[in-house]
Every structure is written in structure tokens, then in C-alpha cells.
PDB file of C-alpha atoms in Angstrom:
ATOM      1  CA  UNK A 272       5.813  77.841  48.043  1.00 59.00           C
ATOM      2  CA  UNK A 273       6.826  76.398  44.652  1.00 66.00           C
ATOM      3  CA  UNK A 274       5.177  79.299  42.809  1.00 65.00           C
ATOM      4  CA  UNK A 275       7.498  81.726  44.611  1.00 89.00           C
ATOM      5  CA  UNK A 276      10.626  80.031  43.309  1.00 97.00           C
ATOM      6  CA  UNK A 277      12.247  81.937  40.442  1.00 98.00           C
ATOM      7  CA  UNK A 278      13.648  79.874  37.584  1.00 98.00           C
ATOM      8  CA  UNK A 279      16.388  80.844  35.165  1.00 98.00           C
ATOM      9  CA  UNK A 280      18.099  78.982  32.342  1.00 99.00           C
ATOM     10  CA  UNK A 281      21.693  78.989  31.115  1.00 99.00           C
ATOM     11  CA  UNK A 282      22.421  77.921  27.538  1.00 98.00           C
ATOM     12  CA  UNK A 283      25.899  78.009  26.029  1.00 98.00           C
ATOM     13  CA  UNK A 284      26.370  77.999  22.282  1.00 98.00           C
ATOM     14  CA  UNK A 285      29.114  78.020  19.698  1.00 97.00           C
ATOM     15  CA  UNK A 286      26.761  79.860  17.360  1.00 96.00           C
ATOM     16  CA  UNK A 287      26.645  76.999  14.863  1.00 95.00           C
ATOM     17  CA  UNK A 288      23.111  75.693  15.592  1.00 96.00           C
ATOM     18  CA  UNK A 289      20.822  78.723  15.264  1.00 98.00           C
ATOM     19  CA  UNK A 290      17.694  76.752  14.313  1.00 98.00           C
ATOM     20  CA  UNK A 291      18.095  74.276  17.167  1.00 98.00           C
ATOM     21  CA  UNK A 292      18.818  77.104  19.600  1.00 98.00           C
ATOM     22  CA  UNK A 293      15.669  78.943  18.550  1.00 98.00           C
ATOM     23  CA  UNK A 294      13.564  75.794  18.971  1.00 98.00           C
ATOM     24  CA  UNK A 295      15.014  75.277  22.459  1.00 98.00           C
ATOM     25  CA  UNK A 296      14.284  78.878  23.429  1.00 98.00           C
ATOM     26  CA  UNK A 297      10.724  78.480  22.180  1.00 98.00           C
ATOM     27  CA  UNK A 298      10.294  75.378  24.358  1.00 98.00           C
ATOM     28  CA  UNK A 299      11.580  77.304  27.389  1.00 98.00           C
ATOM     29  CA  UNK A 300       9.211  80.200  26.669  1.00 98.00           C
ATOM     30  CA  UNK A 301       6.257  77.779  26.670  1.00 98.00           C
ATOM     31  CA  UNK A 302       6.906  76.541  30.219  1.00 98.00           C
ATOM     32  CA  UNK A 303       3.984  76.712  32.637  1.00 98.00           C
ATOM     33  CA  UNK A 304       4.034  79.211  35.493  1.00 97.00           C
ATOM     34  CA  UNK A 305       6.084  82.371  35.747  1.00 97.00           C
ATOM     35  CA  UNK A 306       8.357  83.006  32.746  1.00 98.00           C
ATOM     36  CA  UNK A 307      11.813  81.423  32.869  1.00 98.00           C
ATOM     37  CA  UNK A 308      14.566  84.021  32.621  1.00 98.00           C
ATOM     38  CA  UNK A 309      17.147  82.991  30.012  1.00 98.00           C
ATOM     39  CA  UNK A 310      20.806  83.810  29.424  1.00 98.00           C
ATOM     40  CA  UNK A 311      22.555  82.546  26.279  1.00 98.00           C
ATOM     41  CA  UNK A 312      26.348  82.547  26.431  1.00 98.00           C
ATOM     42  CA  UNK A 313      28.284  82.699  23.164  1.00 98.00           C
ATOM     43  CA  UNK A 314      31.334  80.638  24.067  1.00 98.00           C
ATOM     44  CA  UNK A 315      33.949  82.320  21.904  1.00 97.00           C
ATOM     45  CA  UNK A 316      31.434  83.099  19.177  1.00 97.00           C
ATOM     46  CA  UNK A 317      28.617  85.541  18.415  1.00 97.00           C
ATOM     47  CA  UNK A 318      25.167  84.560  19.650  1.00 98.00           C
ATOM     48  CA  UNK A 319      22.620  83.983  16.851  1.00 97.00           C
ATOM     49  CA  UNK A 320      19.481  86.097  16.841  1.00 97.00           C
ATOM     50  CA  UNK A 321      17.331  85.344  19.897  1.00 98.00           C
ATOM     51  CA  UNK A 322      13.812  86.390  20.935  1.00 97.00           C
ATOM     52  CA  UNK A 323      13.231  89.644  22.749  1.00 96.00           C
ATOM     53  CA  UNK A 324      13.810  89.321  26.495  1.00 97.00           C
ATOM     54  CA  UNK A 325      16.547  86.689  26.216  1.00 98.00           C
ATOM     55  CA  UNK A 326      19.816  88.058  27.565  1.00 98.00           C
ATOM     56  CA  UNK A 327      23.091  87.269  25.832  1.00 98.00           C
ATOM     57  CA  UNK A 328      26.755  87.245  26.804  1.00 98.00           C
ATOM     58  CA  UNK A 329      29.422  86.933  24.103  1.00 98.00           C
ATOM     59  CA  UNK A 330      32.833  85.712  25.260  1.00 98.00           C
ATOM     60  CA  UNK A 331      35.966  86.583  23.256  1.00 97.00           C
ATOM     61  CA  UNK A 332      37.284  83.035  23.608  1.00 98.00           C
ATOM     62  CA  UNK A 333      35.944  79.535  24.228  1.00 97.00           C
ATOM     63  CA  UNK A 334      36.173  78.910  27.982  1.00 98.00           C
ATOM     64  CA  UNK A 335      34.970  75.339  27.696  1.00 97.00           C
ATOM     65  CA  UNK A 336      31.684  73.932  28.935  1.00 97.00           C
ATOM     66  CA  UNK A 337      32.165  74.572  32.682  1.00 98.00           C
ATOM     67  CA  UNK A 338      33.703  78.003  32.097  1.00 98.00           C
ATOM     68  CA  UNK A 339      30.864  79.062  29.823  1.00 98.00           C
ATOM     69  CA  UNK A 340      28.216  77.808  32.227  1.00 98.00           C
ATOM     70  CA  UNK A 341      29.889  79.583  35.142  1.00 98.00           C
ATOM     71  CA  UNK A 342      29.644  82.851  33.213  1.00 98.00           C
ATOM     72  CA  UNK A 343      25.951  82.118  32.718  1.00 98.00           C
ATOM     73  CA  UNK A 344      25.490  81.503  36.440  1.00 98.00           C
ATOM     74  CA  UNK A 345      27.088  84.829  37.314  1.00 98.00           C
ATOM     75  CA  UNK A 346      24.793  86.604  34.835  1.00 98.00           C
ATOM     76  CA  UNK A 347      22.080  85.943  37.432  1.00 98.00           C
ATOM     77  CA  UNK A 348      24.099  87.636  40.166  1.00 98.00           C
ATOM     78  CA  UNK A 349      26.848  86.174  42.377  1.00 98.00           C
ATOM     79  CA  UNK A 350      26.339  82.389  42.453  1.00 98.00           C
ATOM     80  CA  UNK A 351      23.069  82.908  40.552  1.00 98.00           C
ATOM     81  CA  UNK A 352      21.338  84.378  43.611  1.00 98.00           C
ATOM     82  CA  UNK A 353      18.823  86.421  41.586  1.00 98.00           C
ATOM     83  CA  UNK A 354      16.921  83.173  40.954  1.00 98.00           C
ATOM     84  CA  UNK A 355      16.253  80.076  43.067  1.00 98.00           C
ATOM     85  CA  UNK A 356      16.744  77.441  40.348  1.00 99.00           C
ATOM     86  CA  UNK A 357      18.892  77.356  37.224  1.00 99.00           C
ATOM     87  CA  UNK A 358      18.236  75.045  34.280  1.00 99.00           C
ATOM     88  CA  UNK A 359      21.260  74.060  32.184  1.00 98.00           C
ATOM     89  CA  UNK A 360      20.272  72.998  28.679  1.00 98.00           C
ATOM     90  CA  UNK A 361      22.244  71.935  25.591  1.00 98.00           C
ATOM     91  CA  UNK A 362      21.649  74.305  22.687  1.00 98.00           C
ATOM     92  CA  UNK A 363      20.575  71.426  20.418  1.00 96.00           C
ATOM     93  CA  UNK A 364      18.127  70.062  22.976  1.00 98.00           C
ATOM     94  CA  UNK A 365      14.387  70.685  23.347  1.00 98.00           C
ATOM     95  CA  UNK A 366      12.216  70.523  26.453  1.00 98.00           C
ATOM     96  CA  UNK A 367       9.636  67.842  25.711  1.00 98.00           C
ATOM     97  CA  UNK A 368       6.898  69.147  28.007  1.00 98.00           C
ATOM     98  CA  UNK A 369       5.488  72.472  29.137  1.00 98.00           C
ATOM     99  CA  UNK A 370       5.641  71.467  32.805  1.00 98.00           C
ATOM    100  CA  UNK A 371       9.381  70.889  33.338  1.00 98.00           C
ATOM    101  CA  UNK A 372      10.030  74.197  35.108  1.00 98.00           C
ATOM    102  CA  UNK A 373       6.953  73.736  37.305  1.00 98.00           C
ATOM    103  CA  UNK A 374       7.970  70.168  38.171  1.00 98.00           C
ATOM    104  CA  UNK A 375      11.355  71.541  39.218  1.00 98.00           C
ATOM    105  CA  UNK A 376       9.721  74.169  41.433  1.00 98.00           C
ATOM    106  CA  UNK A 377       7.567  71.506  43.078  1.00 98.00           C
ATOM    107  CA  UNK A 378      10.474  69.096  43.616  1.00 98.00           C
ATOM    108  CA  UNK A 379      12.776  71.672  45.179  1.00 98.00           C
ATOM    109  CA  UNK A 380       9.984  73.118  47.332  1.00 98.00           C
ATOM    110  CA  UNK A 381       9.023  69.657  48.620  1.00 98.00           C
ATOM    111  CA  UNK A 382      12.585  68.625  49.566  1.00 98.00           C
ATOM    112  CA  UNK A 383      14.774  71.347  51.082  1.00 98.00           C
ATOM    113  CA  UNK A 384      17.907  69.143  50.804  1.00 98.00           C
ATOM    114  CA  UNK A 385      17.414  68.411  47.116  1.00 99.00           C
ATOM    115  CA  UNK A 386      20.171  70.299  45.333  1.00 99.00           C
ATOM    116  CA  UNK A 387      20.279  68.982  41.756  1.00 99.00           C
ATOM    117  CA  UNK A 388      17.854  67.288  39.354  1.00 99.00           C
ATOM    118  CA  UNK A 389      19.089  65.344  36.332  1.00 98.00           C
ATOM    119  CA  UNK A 390      16.598  65.156  33.464  1.00 98.00           C
ATOM    120  CA  UNK A 391      16.060  62.188  31.174  1.00 98.00           C
ATOM    121  CA  UNK A 392      17.519  62.659  27.697  1.00 98.00           C
ATOM    122  CA  UNK A 393      15.575  61.019  24.875  1.00 98.00           C
ATOM    123  CA  UNK A 394      16.121  60.914  21.127  1.00 96.00           C
ATOM    124  CA  UNK A 395      13.392  63.012  19.457  1.00 95.00           C
ATOM    125  CA  UNK A 396      12.880  60.476  16.666  1.00 94.00           C
ATOM    126  CA  UNK A 397      12.912  57.180  18.572  1.00 95.00           C
ATOM    127  CA  UNK A 398      12.255  58.239  22.165  1.00 95.00           C
ATOM    128  CA  UNK A 399      15.178  56.041  23.221  1.00 96.00           C
ATOM    129  CA  UNK A 400      17.363  57.051  26.163  1.00 97.00           C
ATOM    130  CA  UNK A 401      20.979  55.960  25.783  1.00 95.00           C
ATOM    131  CA  UNK A 402      22.341  53.934  28.678  1.00 94.00           C
ATOM    132  CA  UNK A 403      25.121  56.474  29.227  1.00 93.00           C
ATOM    133  CA  UNK A 404      22.474  59.137  29.839  1.00 95.00           C
ATOM    134  CA  UNK A 405      21.141  57.395  32.944  1.00 97.00           C
ATOM    135  CA  UNK A 406      23.441  58.638  35.742  1.00 97.00           C
ATOM    136  CA  UNK A 407      23.757  55.432  37.750  1.00 95.00           C
ATOM    137  CA  UNK A 408      25.384  52.016  37.371  1.00 92.00           C
ATOM    138  CA  UNK A 409      22.043  50.185  37.146  1.00 91.00           C
ATOM    139  CA  UNK A 410      20.985  51.977  33.984  1.00 94.00           C
ATOM    140  CA  UNK A 411      18.888  49.335  32.214  1.00 94.00           C
ATOM    141  CA  UNK A 412      15.580  51.049  33.047  1.00 97.00           C
ATOM    142  CA  UNK A 413      15.714  54.758  32.111  1.00 97.00           C
ATOM    143  CA  UNK A 414      12.070  55.172  33.166  1.00 98.00           C
ATOM    144  CA  UNK A 415      12.927  54.564  36.835  1.00 98.00           C
ATOM    145  CA  UNK A 416      13.541  57.753  38.794  1.00 98.00           C
ATOM    146  CA  UNK A 417      15.944  57.528  41.715  1.00 98.00           C
ATOM    147  CA  UNK A 418      18.479  59.216  43.915  1.00 98.00           C
ATOM    148  CA  UNK A 419      21.834  59.323  42.113  1.00 98.00           C
ATOM    149  CA  UNK A 420      25.428  60.437  42.603  1.00 98.00           C
ATOM    150  CA  UNK A 421      25.947  62.582  39.494  1.00 98.00           C
ATOM    151  CA  UNK A 422      23.924  64.311  36.779  1.00 98.00           C
ATOM    152  CA  UNK A 423      23.827  65.158  33.076  1.00 97.00           C
ATOM    153  CA  UNK A 424      25.507  68.447  32.233  1.00 96.00           C
ATOM    154  CA  UNK A 425      23.208  69.678  29.464  1.00 97.00           C
ATOM    155  CA  UNK A 426      19.900  68.581  30.966  1.00 98.00           C
ATOM    156  CA  UNK A 427      19.585  69.499  34.607  1.00 98.00           C
ATOM    157  CA  UNK A 428      18.337  71.923  37.226  1.00 99.00           C
ATOM    158  CA  UNK A 429      20.380  73.184  40.181  1.00 99.00           C
ATOM    159  CA  UNK A 430      19.222  75.012  43.293  1.00 98.00           C
ATOM    160  CA  UNK A 431      21.392  78.139  43.294  1.00 98.00           C
ATOM    161  CA  UNK A 432      22.087  77.763  47.019  1.00 98.00           C
ATOM    162  CA  UNK A 433      24.320  74.847  45.999  1.00 99.00           C
ATOM    163  CA  UNK A 434      26.625  77.196  44.072  1.00 98.00           C
ATOM    164  CA  UNK A 435      26.693  79.605  46.994  1.00 98.00           C
ATOM    165  CA  UNK A 436      27.761  76.803  49.321  1.00 98.00           C
ATOM    166  CA  UNK A 437      30.162  74.685  47.261  1.00 98.00           C
ATOM    167  CA  UNK A 438      31.145  76.885  44.310  1.00 98.00           C
ATOM    168  CA  UNK A 439      30.585  76.507  40.599  1.00 98.00           C
ATOM    169  CA  UNK A 440      31.809  74.078  37.981  1.00 98.00           C
ATOM    170  CA  UNK A 441      35.590  73.547  37.670  1.00 98.00           C
ATOM    171  CA  UNK A 442      36.739  75.891  34.882  1.00 98.00           C
ATOM    172  CA  UNK A 443      39.997  74.017  34.345  1.00 97.00           C
ATOM    173  CA  UNK A 444      38.222  70.807  33.278  1.00 98.00           C
ATOM    174  CA  UNK A 445      37.073  72.505  30.023  1.00 97.00           C
ATOM    175  CA  UNK A 446      35.137  69.390  28.967  1.00 95.00           C
ATOM    176  CA  UNK A 447      34.226  66.077  30.694  1.00 96.00           C
ATOM    177  CA  UNK A 448      33.473  65.112  34.304  1.00 97.00           C
ATOM    178  CA  UNK A 449      32.807  68.662  35.494  1.00 98.00           C
ATOM    179  CA  UNK A 450      29.306  67.558  36.568  1.00 98.00           C
ATOM    180  CA  UNK A 451      30.636  64.763  38.768  1.00 98.00           C
ATOM    181  CA  UNK A 452      33.087  67.162  40.411  1.00 98.00           C
ATOM    182  CA  UNK A 453      30.208  69.462  41.357  1.00 98.00           C
ATOM    183  CA  UNK A 454      28.005  66.512  42.323  1.00 98.00           C
ATOM    184  CA  UNK A 455      30.588  65.107  44.743  1.00 98.00           C
ATOM    185  CA  UNK A 456      31.096  68.511  46.363  1.00 98.00           C
ATOM    186  CA  UNK A 457      27.335  68.955  46.681  1.00 98.00           C
ATOM    187  CA  UNK A 458      26.871  65.514  48.228  1.00 98.00           C
ATOM    188  CA  UNK A 459      29.724  66.232  50.634  1.00 98.00           C
ATOM    189  CA  UNK A 460      27.788  69.333  51.743  1.00 98.00           C
ATOM    190  CA  UNK A 461      24.698  67.151  52.401  1.00 98.00           C
ATOM    191  CA  UNK A 462      22.762  68.076  49.248  1.00 98.00           C
ATOM    192  CA  UNK A 463      20.987  65.305  47.350  1.00 98.00           C
ATOM    193  CA  UNK A 464      20.649  64.598  43.606  1.00 98.00           C
ATOM    194  CA  UNK A 465      17.630  63.089  41.857  1.00 98.00           C
ATOM    195  CA  UNK A 466      17.281  61.557  38.395  1.00 98.00           C
ATOM    196  CA  UNK A 467      13.762  62.264  37.127  1.00 98.00           C
ATOM    197  CA  UNK A 468      12.506  60.270  34.169  1.00 98.00           C
ATOM    198  CA  UNK A 469       9.431  62.500  33.822  1.00 98.00           C
ATOM    199  CA  UNK A 470      11.517  65.596  33.074  1.00 98.00           C
ATOM    200  CA  UNK A 471      12.627  65.094  29.486  1.00 98.00           C
ATOM    201  CA  UNK A 472      15.018  66.895  27.177  1.00 98.00           C
ATOM    202  CA  UNK A 473      14.871  65.751  23.570  1.00 98.00           C
ATOM    203  CA  UNK A 474      18.377  65.487  22.137  1.00 96.00           C
ATOM    204  CA  UNK A 475      19.655  63.680  19.023  1.00 93.00           C
ATOM    205  CA  UNK A 476      21.510  60.449  19.729  1.00 88.00           C
ATOM    206  CA  UNK A 477      25.246  61.099  19.539  1.00 80.00           C
ATOM    207  CA  UNK A 478      28.537  59.462  20.544  1.00 75.00           C
ATOM    208  CA  UNK A 479      30.704  61.391  23.042  1.00 72.00           C
ATOM    209  CA  UNK A 480      33.813  60.353  21.105  1.00 58.00           C
ATOM    210  CA  UNK A 481      32.713  62.706  18.291  1.00 52.00           C
ATOM    211  CA  UNK A 482      34.774  65.360  20.071  1.00 55.00           C
ATOM    212  CA  UNK A 483      38.430  65.272  18.960  1.00 59.00           C
ATOM    213  CA  UNK A 484      39.669  65.838  22.517  1.00 85.00           C
ATOM    214  CA  UNK A 485      37.350  63.250  24.069  1.00 92.00           C
ATOM    215  CA  UNK A 486      39.805  60.516  25.065  1.00 94.00           C
ATOM    216  CA  UNK A 487      42.476  62.884  26.399  1.00 95.00           C
ATOM    217  CA  UNK A 488      40.030  65.057  28.340  1.00 96.00           C
ATOM    218  CA  UNK A 489      38.128  62.108  29.805  1.00 96.00           C
ATOM    219  CA  UNK A 490      41.331  60.562  31.142  1.00 97.00           C
ATOM    220  CA  UNK A 491      42.921  63.792  32.371  1.00 98.00           C
ATOM    221  CA  UNK A 492      39.792  64.955  34.146  1.00 98.00           C
ATOM    222  CA  UNK A 493      39.187  61.525  35.650  1.00 98.00           C
ATOM    223  CA  UNK A 494      42.568  61.852  37.382  1.00 98.00           C
ATOM    224  CA  UNK A 495      41.867  65.435  38.424  1.00 98.00           C
ATOM    225  CA  UNK A 496      38.464  64.397  39.776  1.00 98.00           C
ATOM    226  CA  UNK A 497      40.102  61.826  42.051  1.00 98.00           C
ATOM    227  CA  UNK A 498      42.972  64.060  43.125  1.00 98.00           C
ATOM    228  CA  UNK A 499      40.611  66.937  43.979  1.00 98.00           C
ATOM    229  CA  UNK A 500      37.860  65.059  45.780  1.00 98.00           C
ATOM    230  CA  UNK A 501      38.734  61.601  47.081  1.00 98.00           C
ATOM    231  CA  UNK A 502      40.364  60.630  50.376  1.00 98.00           C
ATOM    232  CA  UNK A 503      44.030  59.813  49.693  1.00 98.00           C
ATOM    233  CA  UNK A 504      43.536  56.077  50.254  1.00 98.00           C
ATOM    234  CA  UNK A 505      40.905  55.871  47.502  1.00 98.00           C
ATOM    235  CA  UNK A 506      42.763  57.781  44.780  1.00 98.00           C
ATOM    236  CA  UNK A 507      44.928  54.846  43.559  1.00 98.00           C
ATOM    237  CA  UNK A 508      41.977  52.436  43.853  1.00 98.00           C
ATOM    238  CA  UNK A 509      39.734  54.684  41.758  1.00 98.00           C
ATOM    239  CA  UNK A 510      42.375  55.328  39.096  1.00 98.00           C
ATOM    240  CA  UNK A 511      43.415  51.675  38.963  1.00 98.00           C
ATOM    241  CA  UNK A 512      39.800  50.610  38.446  1.00 97.00           C
ATOM    242  CA  UNK A 513      39.442  53.039  35.528  1.00 96.00           C
ATOM    243  CA  UNK A 514      42.656  51.858  33.889  1.00 97.00           C
ATOM    244  CA  UNK A 515      41.355  48.280  33.984  1.00 97.00           C
ATOM    245  CA  UNK A 516      37.906  49.309  32.758  1.00 95.00           C
ATOM    246  CA  UNK A 517      39.400  51.263  29.857  1.00 95.00           C
ATOM    247  CA  UNK A 518      41.535  48.305  28.790  1.00 96.00           C
ATOM    248  CA  UNK A 519      38.551  45.938  28.987  1.00 96.00           C
ATOM    249  CA  UNK A 520      36.626  48.214  26.612  1.00 92.00           C
ATOM    250  CA  UNK A 521      39.412  47.726  24.045  1.00 92.00           C
ATOM    251  CA  UNK A 522      39.567  51.188  22.463  1.00 91.00           C
ATOM    252  CA  UNK A 523      41.490  51.687  19.221  1.00 91.00           C
ATOM    253  CA  UNK A 524      45.250  52.165  19.410  1.00 92.00           C
ATOM    254  CA  UNK A 525      45.056  55.948  18.719  1.00 92.00           C
ATOM    255  CA  UNK A 526      42.288  56.326  21.306  1.00 92.00           C
ATOM    256  CA  UNK A 527      44.258  54.379  23.897  1.00 94.00           C
ATOM    257  CA  UNK A 528      47.350  56.466  23.201  1.00 94.00           C
ATOM    258  CA  UNK A 529      45.344  59.672  23.692  1.00 94.00           C
ATOM    259  CA  UNK A 530      43.751  58.251  26.843  1.00 95.00           C
ATOM    260  CA  UNK A 531      47.070  57.388  28.484  1.00 96.00           C
ATOM    261  CA  UNK A 532      48.457  60.762  27.407  1.00 96.00           C
ATOM    262  CA  UNK A 533      45.567  62.446  29.190  1.00 97.00           C
ATOM    263  CA  UNK A 534      46.016  60.191  32.226  1.00 97.00           C
ATOM    264  CA  UNK A 535      49.688  61.217  32.449  1.00 98.00           C
ATOM    265  CA  UNK A 536      48.694  64.858  32.084  1.00 98.00           C
ATOM    266  CA  UNK A 537      46.247  64.467  34.961  1.00 98.00           C
ATOM    267  CA  UNK A 538      49.000  63.161  37.210  1.00 98.00           C
ATOM    268  CA  UNK A 539      51.593  65.798  36.337  1.00 98.00           C
ATOM    269  CA  UNK A 540      49.556  69.021  36.101  1.00 98.00           C
ATOM    270  CA  UNK A 541      47.690  71.097  38.654  1.00 97.00           C
ATOM    271  CA  UNK A 542      44.143  69.907  39.335  1.00 96.00           C
ATOM    272  CA  UNK A 543      43.050  72.956  41.303  1.00 94.00           C
ATOM    273  CA  UNK A 544      42.233  73.001  45.024  1.00 95.00           C
ATOM    274  CA  UNK A 545      42.083  69.663  46.825  1.00 97.00           C
ATOM    275  CA  UNK A 546      39.105  69.237  49.157  1.00 97.00           C
ATOM    276  CA  UNK A 547      38.777  65.506  49.943  1.00 98.00           C
ATOM    277  CA  UNK A 548      35.267  64.371  50.762  1.00 98.00           C
ATOM    278  CA  UNK A 549      34.363  63.092  54.169  1.00 98.00           C
ATOM    279  CA  UNK A 550      34.263  59.327  54.725  1.00 98.00           C
ATOM    280  CA  UNK A 551      30.565  59.595  55.507  1.00 98.00           C
ATOM    281  CA  UNK A 552      30.132  60.926  51.952  1.00 98.00           C
ATOM    282  CA  UNK A 553      32.001  57.885  50.645  1.00 98.00           C
ATOM    283  CA  UNK A 554      29.491  55.742  52.527  1.00 98.00           C
ATOM    284  CA  UNK A 555      26.574  57.790  51.175  1.00 97.00           C
ATOM    285  CA  UNK A 556      27.810  57.295  47.601  1.00 98.00           C
ATOM    286  CA  UNK A 557      28.132  53.585  48.287  1.00 97.00           C
ATOM    287  CA  UNK A 558      24.588  53.357  49.682  1.00 96.00           C
ATOM    288  CA  UNK A 559      23.311  55.209  46.620  1.00 96.00           C
ATOM    289  CA  UNK A 560      24.768  52.472  44.429  1.00 93.00           C
ATOM    290  CA  UNK A 561      28.004  54.023  43.185  1.00 95.00           C
ATOM    291  CA  UNK A 562      30.977  53.811  45.565  1.00 96.00           C
ATOM    292  CA  UNK A 563      33.645  56.330  44.515  1.00 95.00           C
ATOM    293  CA  UNK A 564      36.053  53.675  43.264  1.00 93.00           C
ATOM    294  CA  UNK A 565      34.383  53.256  39.850  1.00 86.00           C
TER     295      UNK A 565
END
């Protein structure tokens, strides 16, 4: 059954890491089993030279991470239906093993309600997995696989039936929290998400704040995430908890100013369609270790 599952991969690039992109494509080509079909999306930039057989899409403008990935999904047909599984990989990452695609086939074949798999990200030099790359609150042991409530955007696999049922990533987010938005919608539709420590993407250790828009986008999209997905009673609880948590972390004055600017923007601008999750989904998130108030 797993052998019959077709696997594709979506990689978005700004065209500024050609060597890393080529190494990633080589690691995808070396995967066991049937070849993985690959689409590289140039997000507002030309795509560097790629091996024969790799499809490319060049966008005239940068649509952001979710927008670029959605274009990649549609390159495999509506909602990615031409394949059963889609891998989403950062263009400066590298699949550590040759068996990742086959492990994905086996996992999805064994559990028909498994919708998303989050890979473990490890630094290629040290092998260390940053705490923020373990998608659960109890993140001290990155080698422990578990059911989780969200996933890592540049190191994951999604059953394409999930997109057909709940839609793609939220284009308007541009950057930050788009994975959690999709994860909550998937969980609300009774799909499950696994973190697998044995599926590894090598990726250099970085700080998310390296992006100039980080603090504004994180705050704005946090508000949009709540407004779009949470029952009305939980929205102020969730946002209040994140205000307190942000203050406890004591960011710099410029960062805090940008954060509150983004928070205000999230409250005053359109967040897209509102589809509050069912209360049974709230309970499921709570049982999985991350109630949707933090």
C-alpha cells in the first residue's frame, strides 16, 4: 500500500542560495523508492539552474511563504491531487537520510487519519535541534516522537487529502504562523499530526528574528490566527496570554514597538474567513498538551 503512494516536493526559493538548493535537490533525488516529483517555485525571483526533470515556476512577485507554497501545491493539480503526499522543504535544508520519503509513505499508509508529519530539524555541524524546532510545549527531548498540534513549515510532509478538505495555507499571513493555522483547521477536521524525530532535515542554526519583519508579522498573525480559528470566548484569553508572555521575554524597545504595532494591525485589519474550531477540537488540543490559549 505504501509503495503505491506518490510523493512530491515543493521548494520555494528567492534564488539567492543556488548551491544549497542544488544540494537539497540531490538529497531528494537520492530518496529510496519511486522518484519524488519536485517543483521549485521562484518567489519573485528567477530559479537557479536545476537538474533535468525538476519543474520550476517563476512568480513575478514575492507572494510570501504560504503564497509561494500554495502555488507549488497547485502545480501538482488542484489541491495537489496528482500526488498523495507533498514534502515541503526549505531551500537551504538537506534531507539527512535516503529513507525519508519511504518513511512518510509507510506512516501515512499505516494511519489513515494521519494528515501531517513534522520532521526534526538538526544543525548539520553539531546535530543539535533547537528547542523552537520541536513543535510542542515539552520540547526538552527532541529525540522523542509524539502527536503534536502544529508542525514546522520548511520540514514536513502533508497528505494532499488535507488540502482538499480544509484548504491550503493562508496567503495573507505572508510569513509566520501559517503552519499553525493549517494545523488547527486539519485537527478540526479530525486529521492528526505527528512529530517524527527519525525524519531529519539538516538546516543551519538560525534565529527567526533575522527577518526584518519578524516582530510585526509574528504579532499580527498571532491575532489573525486567534480571530480566524478560536471560539469567541477563547480569543481574548489567547491574546492576553501572548501579551504577557511577550513582556516576560523582555524584547528590546524597538522589537516591542514593532510587536505592538503588529498586534494592533491584527486587530484592525481583515484576517480572512472566520471558521471557529469546535469545542471538541479545543479539548483535543488540550489532551495533546497544548490548549489553544498559549
